[in-house]
Coordinates of C-alpha atoms in Angstrom, one line a residue:
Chain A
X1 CA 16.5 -9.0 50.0
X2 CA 17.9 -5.8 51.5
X3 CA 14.1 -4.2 51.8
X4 CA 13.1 -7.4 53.5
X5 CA 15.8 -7.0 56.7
X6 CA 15.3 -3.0 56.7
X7 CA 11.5 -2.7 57.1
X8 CA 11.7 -6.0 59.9
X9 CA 15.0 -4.2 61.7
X10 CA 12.8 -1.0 61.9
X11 CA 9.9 -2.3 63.3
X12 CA 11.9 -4.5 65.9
X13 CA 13.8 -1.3 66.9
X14 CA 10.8 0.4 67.4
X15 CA 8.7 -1.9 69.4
X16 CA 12.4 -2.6 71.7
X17 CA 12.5 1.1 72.5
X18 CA 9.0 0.4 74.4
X19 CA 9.3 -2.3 76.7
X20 CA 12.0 -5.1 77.2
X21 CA 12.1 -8.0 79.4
X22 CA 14.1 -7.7 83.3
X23 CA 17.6 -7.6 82.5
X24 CA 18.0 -6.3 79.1
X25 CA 19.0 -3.2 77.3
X26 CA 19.2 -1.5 74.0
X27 CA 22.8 -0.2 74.0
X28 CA 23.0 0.9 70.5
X29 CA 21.0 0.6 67.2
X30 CA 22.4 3.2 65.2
X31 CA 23.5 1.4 61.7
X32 CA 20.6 -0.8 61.7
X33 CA 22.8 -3.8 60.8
X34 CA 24.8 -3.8 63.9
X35 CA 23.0 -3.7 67.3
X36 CA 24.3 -3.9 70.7
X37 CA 22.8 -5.3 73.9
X38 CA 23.7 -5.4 77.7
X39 CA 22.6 -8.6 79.6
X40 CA 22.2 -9.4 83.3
X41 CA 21.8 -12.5 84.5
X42 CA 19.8 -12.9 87.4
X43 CA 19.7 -15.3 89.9
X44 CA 22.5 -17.3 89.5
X45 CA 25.7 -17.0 91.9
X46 CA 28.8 -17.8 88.6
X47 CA 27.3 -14.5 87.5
X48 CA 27.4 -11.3 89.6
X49 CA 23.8 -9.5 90.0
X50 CA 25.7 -6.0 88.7
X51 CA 28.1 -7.3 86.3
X52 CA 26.7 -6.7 82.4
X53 CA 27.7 -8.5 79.2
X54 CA 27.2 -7.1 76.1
X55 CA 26.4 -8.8 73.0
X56 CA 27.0 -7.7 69.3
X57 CA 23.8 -8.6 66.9
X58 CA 25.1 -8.3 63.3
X59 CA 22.3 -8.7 60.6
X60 CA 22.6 -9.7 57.2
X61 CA 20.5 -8.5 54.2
X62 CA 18.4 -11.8 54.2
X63 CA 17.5 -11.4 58.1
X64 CA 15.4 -12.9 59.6
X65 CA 15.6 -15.6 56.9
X66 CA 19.0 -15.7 57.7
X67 CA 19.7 -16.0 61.3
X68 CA 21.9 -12.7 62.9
X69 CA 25.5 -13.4 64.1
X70 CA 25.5 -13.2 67.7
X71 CA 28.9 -12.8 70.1
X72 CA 29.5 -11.4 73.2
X73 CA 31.9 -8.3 73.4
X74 CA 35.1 -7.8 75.4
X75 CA 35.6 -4.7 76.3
X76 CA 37.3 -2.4 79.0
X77 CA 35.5 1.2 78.9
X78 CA 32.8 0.4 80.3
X79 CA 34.0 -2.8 81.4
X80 CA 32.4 -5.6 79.8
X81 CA 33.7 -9.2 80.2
X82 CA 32.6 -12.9 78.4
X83 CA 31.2 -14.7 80.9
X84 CA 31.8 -18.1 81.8
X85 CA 29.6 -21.1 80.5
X86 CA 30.7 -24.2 78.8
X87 CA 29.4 -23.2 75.4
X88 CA 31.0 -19.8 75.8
X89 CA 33.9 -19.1 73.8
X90 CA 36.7 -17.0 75.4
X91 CA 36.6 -14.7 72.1
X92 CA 32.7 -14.7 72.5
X93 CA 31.3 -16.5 70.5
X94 CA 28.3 -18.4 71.4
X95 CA 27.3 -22.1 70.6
X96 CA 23.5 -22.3 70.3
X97 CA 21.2 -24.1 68.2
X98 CA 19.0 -21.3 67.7
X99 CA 21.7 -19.4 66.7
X100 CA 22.6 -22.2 64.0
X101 CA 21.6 -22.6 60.5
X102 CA 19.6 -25.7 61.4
X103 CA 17.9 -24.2 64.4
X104 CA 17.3 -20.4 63.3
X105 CA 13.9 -19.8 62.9
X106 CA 12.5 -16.4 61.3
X107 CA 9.5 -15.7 63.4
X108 CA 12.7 -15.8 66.4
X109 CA 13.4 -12.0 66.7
X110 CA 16.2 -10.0 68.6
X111 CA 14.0 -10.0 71.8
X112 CA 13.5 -13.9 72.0
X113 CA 17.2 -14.3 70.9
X114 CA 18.7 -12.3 74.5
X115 CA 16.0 -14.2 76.5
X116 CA 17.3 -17.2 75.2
X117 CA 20.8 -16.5 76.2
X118 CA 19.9 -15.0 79.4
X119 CA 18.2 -18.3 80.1
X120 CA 21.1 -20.6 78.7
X121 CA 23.2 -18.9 81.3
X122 CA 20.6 -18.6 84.5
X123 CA 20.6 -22.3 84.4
X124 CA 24.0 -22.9 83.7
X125 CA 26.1 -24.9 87.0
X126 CA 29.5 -24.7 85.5
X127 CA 32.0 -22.2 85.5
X128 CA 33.8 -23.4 82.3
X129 CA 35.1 -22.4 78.9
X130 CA 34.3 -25.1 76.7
X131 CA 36.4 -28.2 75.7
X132 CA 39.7 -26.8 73.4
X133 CA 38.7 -23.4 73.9
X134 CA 42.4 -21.8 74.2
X135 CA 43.3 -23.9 70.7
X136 CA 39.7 -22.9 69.4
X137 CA 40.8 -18.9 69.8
X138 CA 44.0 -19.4 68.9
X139 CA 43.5 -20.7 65.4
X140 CA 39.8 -20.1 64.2
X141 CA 39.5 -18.1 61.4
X142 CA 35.8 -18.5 60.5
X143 CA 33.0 -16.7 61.3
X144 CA 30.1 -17.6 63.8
X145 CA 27.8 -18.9 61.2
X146 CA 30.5 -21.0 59.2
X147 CA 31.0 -23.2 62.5
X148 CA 29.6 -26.0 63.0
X149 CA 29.2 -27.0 66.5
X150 CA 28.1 -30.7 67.8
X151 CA 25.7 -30.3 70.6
X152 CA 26.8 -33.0 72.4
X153 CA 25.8 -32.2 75.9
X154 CA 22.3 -31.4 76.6
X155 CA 22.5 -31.0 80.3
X156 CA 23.9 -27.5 80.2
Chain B
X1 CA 18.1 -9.7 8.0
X2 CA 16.6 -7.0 9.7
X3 CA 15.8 -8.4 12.7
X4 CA 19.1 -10.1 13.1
X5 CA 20.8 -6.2 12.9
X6 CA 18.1 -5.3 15.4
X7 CA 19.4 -7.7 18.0
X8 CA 23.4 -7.2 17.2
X9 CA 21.7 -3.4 18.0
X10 CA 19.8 -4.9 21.3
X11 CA 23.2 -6.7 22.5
X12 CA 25.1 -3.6 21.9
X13 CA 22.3 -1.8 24.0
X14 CA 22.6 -4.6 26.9
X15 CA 26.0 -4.3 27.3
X16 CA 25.9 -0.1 27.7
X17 CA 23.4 -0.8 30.2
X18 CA 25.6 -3.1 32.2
X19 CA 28.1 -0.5 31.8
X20 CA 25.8 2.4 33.7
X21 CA 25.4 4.0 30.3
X22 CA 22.0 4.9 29.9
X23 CA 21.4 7.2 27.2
X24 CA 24.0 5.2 24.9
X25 CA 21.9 2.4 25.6
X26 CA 18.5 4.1 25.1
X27 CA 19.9 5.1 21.9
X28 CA 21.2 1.8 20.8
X29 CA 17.5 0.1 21.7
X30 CA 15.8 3.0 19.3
X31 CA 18.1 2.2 16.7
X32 CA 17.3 -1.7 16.9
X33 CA 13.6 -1.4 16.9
X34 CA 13.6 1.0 13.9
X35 CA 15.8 -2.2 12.0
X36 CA 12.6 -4.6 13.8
X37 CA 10.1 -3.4 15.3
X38 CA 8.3 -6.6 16.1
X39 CA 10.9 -7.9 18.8
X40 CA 9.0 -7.2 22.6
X41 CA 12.3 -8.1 24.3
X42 CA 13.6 -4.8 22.8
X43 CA 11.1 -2.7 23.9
X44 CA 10.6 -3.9 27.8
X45 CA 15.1 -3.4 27.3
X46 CA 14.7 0.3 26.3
X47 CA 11.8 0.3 29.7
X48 CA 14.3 -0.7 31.9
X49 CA 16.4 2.3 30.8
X50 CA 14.0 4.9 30.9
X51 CA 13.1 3.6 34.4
X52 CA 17.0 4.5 35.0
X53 CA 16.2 7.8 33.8
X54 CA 12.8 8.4 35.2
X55 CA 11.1 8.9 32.0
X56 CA 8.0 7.5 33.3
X57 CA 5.9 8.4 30.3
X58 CA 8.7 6.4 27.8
X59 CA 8.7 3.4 30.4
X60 CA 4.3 2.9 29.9
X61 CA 4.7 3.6 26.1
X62 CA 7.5 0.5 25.4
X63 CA 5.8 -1.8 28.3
X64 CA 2.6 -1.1 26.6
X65 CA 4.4 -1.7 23.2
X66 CA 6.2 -4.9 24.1
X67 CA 2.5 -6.4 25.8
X68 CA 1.2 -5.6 22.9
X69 CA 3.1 -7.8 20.9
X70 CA 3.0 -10.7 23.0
X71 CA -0.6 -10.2 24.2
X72 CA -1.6 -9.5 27.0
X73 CA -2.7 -12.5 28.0
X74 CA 1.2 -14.4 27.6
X75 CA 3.7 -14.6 29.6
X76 CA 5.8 -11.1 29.4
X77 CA 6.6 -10.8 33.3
X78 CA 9.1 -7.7 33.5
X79 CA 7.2 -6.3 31.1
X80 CA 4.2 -5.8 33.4
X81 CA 6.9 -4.9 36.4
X82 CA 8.4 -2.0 34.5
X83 CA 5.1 -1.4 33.7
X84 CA 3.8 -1.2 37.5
X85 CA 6.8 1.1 37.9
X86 CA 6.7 3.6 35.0
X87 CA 3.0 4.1 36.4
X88 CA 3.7 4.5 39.9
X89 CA 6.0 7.2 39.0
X90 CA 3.1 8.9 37.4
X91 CA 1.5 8.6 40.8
X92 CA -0.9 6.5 38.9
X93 CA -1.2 3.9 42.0
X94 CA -4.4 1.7 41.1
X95 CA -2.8 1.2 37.3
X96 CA 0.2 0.7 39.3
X97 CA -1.0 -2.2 41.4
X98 CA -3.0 -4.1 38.8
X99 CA 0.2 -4.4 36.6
X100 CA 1.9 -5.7 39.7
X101 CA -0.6 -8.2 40.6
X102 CA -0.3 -9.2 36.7
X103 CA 3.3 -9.9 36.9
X104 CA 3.4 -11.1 40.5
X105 CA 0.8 -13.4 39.2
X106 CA 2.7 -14.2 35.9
X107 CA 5.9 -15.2 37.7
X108 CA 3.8 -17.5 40.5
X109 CA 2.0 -19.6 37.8
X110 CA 4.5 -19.1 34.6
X111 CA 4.1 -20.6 31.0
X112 CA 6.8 -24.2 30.9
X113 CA 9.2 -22.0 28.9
X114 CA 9.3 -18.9 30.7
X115 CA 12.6 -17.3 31.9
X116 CA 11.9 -16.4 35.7
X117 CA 14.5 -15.5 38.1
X118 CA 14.9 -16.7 41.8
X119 CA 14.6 -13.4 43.3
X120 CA 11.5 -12.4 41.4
X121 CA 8.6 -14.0 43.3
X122 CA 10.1 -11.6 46.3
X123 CA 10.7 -8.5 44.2
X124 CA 7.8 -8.8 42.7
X125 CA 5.5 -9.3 46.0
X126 CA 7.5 -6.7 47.6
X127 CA 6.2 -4.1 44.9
X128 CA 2.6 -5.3 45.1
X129 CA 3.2 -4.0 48.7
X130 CA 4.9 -0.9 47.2
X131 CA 1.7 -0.2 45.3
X132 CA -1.2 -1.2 47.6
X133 CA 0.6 1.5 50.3
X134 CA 0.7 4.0 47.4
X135 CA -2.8 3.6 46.2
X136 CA -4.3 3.6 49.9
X137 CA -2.1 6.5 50.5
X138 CA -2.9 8.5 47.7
X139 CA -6.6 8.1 48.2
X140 CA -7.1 9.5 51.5
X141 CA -5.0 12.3 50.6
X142 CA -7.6 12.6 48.0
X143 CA -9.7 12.5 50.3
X144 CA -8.5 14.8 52.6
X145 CA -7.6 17.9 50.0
X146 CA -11.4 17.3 49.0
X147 CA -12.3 18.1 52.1
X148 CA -10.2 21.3 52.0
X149 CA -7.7 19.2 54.4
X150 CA -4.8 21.5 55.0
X151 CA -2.4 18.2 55.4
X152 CA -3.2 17.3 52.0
X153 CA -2.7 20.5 50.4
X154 CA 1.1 20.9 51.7
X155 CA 1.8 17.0 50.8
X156 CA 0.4 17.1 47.2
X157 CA 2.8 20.9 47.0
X158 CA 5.8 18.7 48.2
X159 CA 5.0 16.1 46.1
X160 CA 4.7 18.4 42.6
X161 CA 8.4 20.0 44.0
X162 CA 9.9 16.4 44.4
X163 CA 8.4 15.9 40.8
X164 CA 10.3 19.4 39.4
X165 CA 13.3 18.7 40.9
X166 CA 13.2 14.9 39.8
X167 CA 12.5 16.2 36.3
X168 CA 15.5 19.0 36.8
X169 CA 18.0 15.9 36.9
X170 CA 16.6 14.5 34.4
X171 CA 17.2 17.5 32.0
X172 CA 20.3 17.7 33.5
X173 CA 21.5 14.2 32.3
X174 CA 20.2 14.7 28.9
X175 CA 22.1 17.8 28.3
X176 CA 25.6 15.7 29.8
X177 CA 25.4 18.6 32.0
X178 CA 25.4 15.9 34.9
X179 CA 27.2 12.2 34.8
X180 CA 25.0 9.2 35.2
X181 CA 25.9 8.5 38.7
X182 CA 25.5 12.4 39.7
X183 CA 22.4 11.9 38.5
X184 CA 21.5 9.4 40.9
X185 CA 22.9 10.0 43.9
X186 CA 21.1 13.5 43.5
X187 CA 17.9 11.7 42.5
X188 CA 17.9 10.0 45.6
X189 CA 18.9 12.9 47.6
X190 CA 16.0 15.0 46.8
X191 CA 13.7 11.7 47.5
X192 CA 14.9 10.7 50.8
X193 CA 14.5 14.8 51.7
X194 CA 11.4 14.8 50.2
X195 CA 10.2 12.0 52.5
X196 CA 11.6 13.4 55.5
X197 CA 10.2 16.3 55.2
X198 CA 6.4 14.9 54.1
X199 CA 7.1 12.7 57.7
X200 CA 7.9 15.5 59.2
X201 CA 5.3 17.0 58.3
X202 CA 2.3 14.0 59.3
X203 CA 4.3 14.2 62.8
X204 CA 3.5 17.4 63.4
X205 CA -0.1 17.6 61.8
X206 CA -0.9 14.1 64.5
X207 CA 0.5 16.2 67.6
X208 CA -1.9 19.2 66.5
X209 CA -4.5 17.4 65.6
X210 CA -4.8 13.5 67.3
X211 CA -8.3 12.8 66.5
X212 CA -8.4 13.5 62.7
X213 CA -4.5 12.9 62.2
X214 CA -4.3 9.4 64.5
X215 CA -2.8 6.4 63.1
X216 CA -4.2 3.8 63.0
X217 CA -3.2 0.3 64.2
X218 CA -3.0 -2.6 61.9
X219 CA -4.2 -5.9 63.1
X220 CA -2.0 -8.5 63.9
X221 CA -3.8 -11.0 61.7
X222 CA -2.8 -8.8 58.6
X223 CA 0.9 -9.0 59.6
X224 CA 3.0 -11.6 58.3
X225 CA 5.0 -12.8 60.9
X226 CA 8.4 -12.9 59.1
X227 CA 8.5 -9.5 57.4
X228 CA 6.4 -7.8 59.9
X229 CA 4.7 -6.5 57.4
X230 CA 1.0 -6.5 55.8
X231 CA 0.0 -9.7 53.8
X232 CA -1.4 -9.6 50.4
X233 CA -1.3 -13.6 49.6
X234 CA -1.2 -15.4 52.8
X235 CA -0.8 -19.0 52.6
X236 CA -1.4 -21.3 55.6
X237 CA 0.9 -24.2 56.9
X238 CA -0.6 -27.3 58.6
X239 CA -0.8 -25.9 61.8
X240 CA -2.7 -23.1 61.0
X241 CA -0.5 -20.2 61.0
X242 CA -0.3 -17.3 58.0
X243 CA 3.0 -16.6 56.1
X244 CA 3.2 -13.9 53.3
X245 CA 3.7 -16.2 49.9
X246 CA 6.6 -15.4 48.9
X247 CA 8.3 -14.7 52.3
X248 CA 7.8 -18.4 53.2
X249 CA 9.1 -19.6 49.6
X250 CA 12.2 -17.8 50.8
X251 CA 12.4 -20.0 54.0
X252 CA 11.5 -22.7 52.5
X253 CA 14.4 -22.7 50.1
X254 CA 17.1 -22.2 53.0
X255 CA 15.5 -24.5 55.2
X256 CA 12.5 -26.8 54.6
X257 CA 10.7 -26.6 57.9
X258 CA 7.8 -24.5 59.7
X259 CA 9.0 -21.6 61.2
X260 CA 7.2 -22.5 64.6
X261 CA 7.3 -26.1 65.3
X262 CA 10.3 -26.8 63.3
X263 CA 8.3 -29.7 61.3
X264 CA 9.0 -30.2 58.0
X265 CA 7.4 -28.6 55.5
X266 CA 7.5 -27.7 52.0
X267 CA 5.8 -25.6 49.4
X268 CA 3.4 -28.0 48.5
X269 CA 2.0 -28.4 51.9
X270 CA 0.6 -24.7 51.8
X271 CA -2.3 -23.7 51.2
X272 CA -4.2 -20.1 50.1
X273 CA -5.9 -19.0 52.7
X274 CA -8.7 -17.2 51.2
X275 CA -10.7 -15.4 54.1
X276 CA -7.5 -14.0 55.2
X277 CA -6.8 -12.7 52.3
X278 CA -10.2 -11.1 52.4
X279 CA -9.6 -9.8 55.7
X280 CA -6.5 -8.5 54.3
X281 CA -8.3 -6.5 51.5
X282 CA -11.0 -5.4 53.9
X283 CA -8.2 -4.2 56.0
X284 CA -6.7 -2.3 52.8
X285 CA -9.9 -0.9 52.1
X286 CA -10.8 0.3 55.2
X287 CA -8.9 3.4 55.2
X288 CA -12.2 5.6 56.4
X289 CA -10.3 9.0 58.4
X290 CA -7.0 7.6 59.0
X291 CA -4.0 6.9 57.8
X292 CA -0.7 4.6 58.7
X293 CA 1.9 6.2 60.4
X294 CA 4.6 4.1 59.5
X295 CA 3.9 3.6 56.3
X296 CA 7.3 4.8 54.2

């Protein structure tokens, strides 16, 4: 329903323009469907206190029924890389359950979505791409929501 | 006989419709229900089309026609949604919203046979929405221009200009001076204007004037969580927490669980919850000297 995910995307953009949590930044919101964010991670010595990531938010008519696809960006002006975490994709894209069909839940919103990944990275220990990753980049073809990740390792 | 060439007529309409063709397929419905005049189907078909081509008058008088028929007590669904439609483009907002709580409630407890699509439950609630904001709206401004409100004065002028220009199209597309698309895109042209300007306008009118222009917050409790928007039929899950209706059906049919604790959960675990919906109303009705900023 293309009036539900307009009226919700406006609201969130509204209320993110006011006050967001330590660490996180609008970027850009200007096609509602497509939002960008910057992300510091604090306190954690595998990421740099002054290096950002940015992430791509990419909503579908049925959000927040339908969960937003969520990746980080490469990019080199301004410089922007994927940081390192063993659910991290080298191509940016992310493996988290609440990012999942399963684990999506509608009252989650974009704000609870970047705390989440900030947190998945503050406590992360390893500096890692994930099992496979080169052959993962090299040959997938589907999109973020299509995959369908095993979460076999609930320590990181 | 006749009312077998009235639907050859009706199919011949439907398909003109599908094919953007309004006025060939307003002229096709005519035809069939001067062959039959007895079919409702026929009627609420030649609504539809007039809503296309927003003859708001033509849409009340076949909706009206076609409820007549069945009675207005059975199940005739998008009948009562044009309905709601036709009226609200006659800025007839409390006509409006009774015909959408009709068919909203026609489509949430249907006869065994009745045709209802997925979507409708949503669509439908969506419009009650639609309607509640225009009839809230609409009163204060009444209000207001009783009051000699200057505010008021310049929205209801906008609103009469939208209304001329609207009715310019219209002409327009009868005379084939304008194709059907044309007709549309400038429809919505002069609307979306129209709105800016009229929010424009409320923007500038709250700077001048905060304490008789201030909008006013709306409670959380009203809000439905999901939509972020104002609840009309909140039903309540096991754990206490409020969901617009047919914003949770919609969950519910990608992914049976509650949206909080990830339980499962299904429709017939909800339940109405009755005093919200009260303080939802109340809420609604307590419009007093201000209005909703954001309301659009």
């Amino acid at each position: 329903m293309a009036g539900m995910s307009g009226k919700r995307l406006q609201k969130e953009l509204a209320k993110i323009q006011g006050v967001l949590p330590p660490g996180i930044s609008l970027v850009s919101a200007e096609d509602l469907r497509e939002w960008q964010m910057d992300l510091i991670v604090p306190d954690n010595p595998i990421y740099p206190p002054d290096e950002e990531y940015r992430l791509r938010f990419h909503f579908s008519a049925n959000y927040p029924i339908e969960a937003p696809e969520v990746v980080f960006m490469l990019l080199s002006n301004p410089e922007r890389k994927i940081p390192m975490h063993p659910h991290i994709y080298s191509n940016g894209i992310i493996c988290l359950d609440l990012l999942d069909k399963q684990g999506w839940s509608p009252v989650h919103n974009v704000e609870s979505v970047c705390i989440s990944i900030q947190s998945m990275l503050a406590s992360n220990t390893k500096a890692e791409r994930p099992p496979g990753d080169a052959e993962f980049v090299r040959s997938n073809r589907s999109r973020p929501r299509d995959i369908n990740f095993l979460y076999h390792d609930p320590t990181v | 006989m006749a009312s077998y060439q009235a639907d050859q007529l009706k199919e011949q309409g439907n398909a003109a419709f599908r094919n953007g063709e309004y006025l060939e397929a307003e002229a096709l419905y005519t035809q069939a229900v001067q062959k039959y005049s007895r079919n409702p189907l026929i009627y609420t078909n030649r609504a539809n089309v007039r809503l296309k081509l927003q003859q708001w008058d033509g849409v009340v008088n076949d909706c009206s026609k076609s409820i007549e028929i069945t009675g207005a007590n059975a199940q005739n669904h998008k009948a009562w949604y044009f309905l709601a439609q036709g009226q609200l483009g006659l800025h007839h907002p409390n006509e409006a919203l009774t015909s959408a709580l009709t068919a909203y409630d026609q489509v949430l407890h249907p006869q065994p046979s009745a045709k209802i699509s997925p979507k409708d439950l949503e669509t439908f609630s969506a419009f009650v929405l639609k309607c509640k904001k225009a009839k809230f709206s609409a009163r204060d401004l009444e209000r207001l221009r009783r009051q000699g409100d200057l505010r008021a004065e310049l929205e209801t002028m906008l609103e009469t200009q939208r209304q001329r220009d609207l009715d310019e199209v219209t002409t327009q597309l009868r005379r084939s001076q304008l194709g059907n698309i044309e007709a549309s895109e400038r429809s919505q042209e002069i609307s979306t204007t129209l709105d800016d300007k009229i929010a424009s306008l409320r923007t500038v009118f709250a700077a001048a004037d905060s304490a008789n222009h201030k909008a006013r917050e709306v409670p959380d409790y009203v809000i439905d969580m999901i939509t972020f928007e104002p609840m009309h039929d909140p039903v309540m899950t096991k754990n206490g927490h409020s969901y617009e209706r047919a914003t949770i059906y919609e969950h519910l049919k990608r992914s049976p669980t509650d949206p909080l604790t990830r339980d499962p959960l299904t429709i017939r675990d909800l339940r109405p919850n009755f005093g919200l919906r009260a303080a939802c109303e109340a809420f609604w009705d307590s419009g007093a000297s201000e209005w909703i900023a954001d309301w659009s």
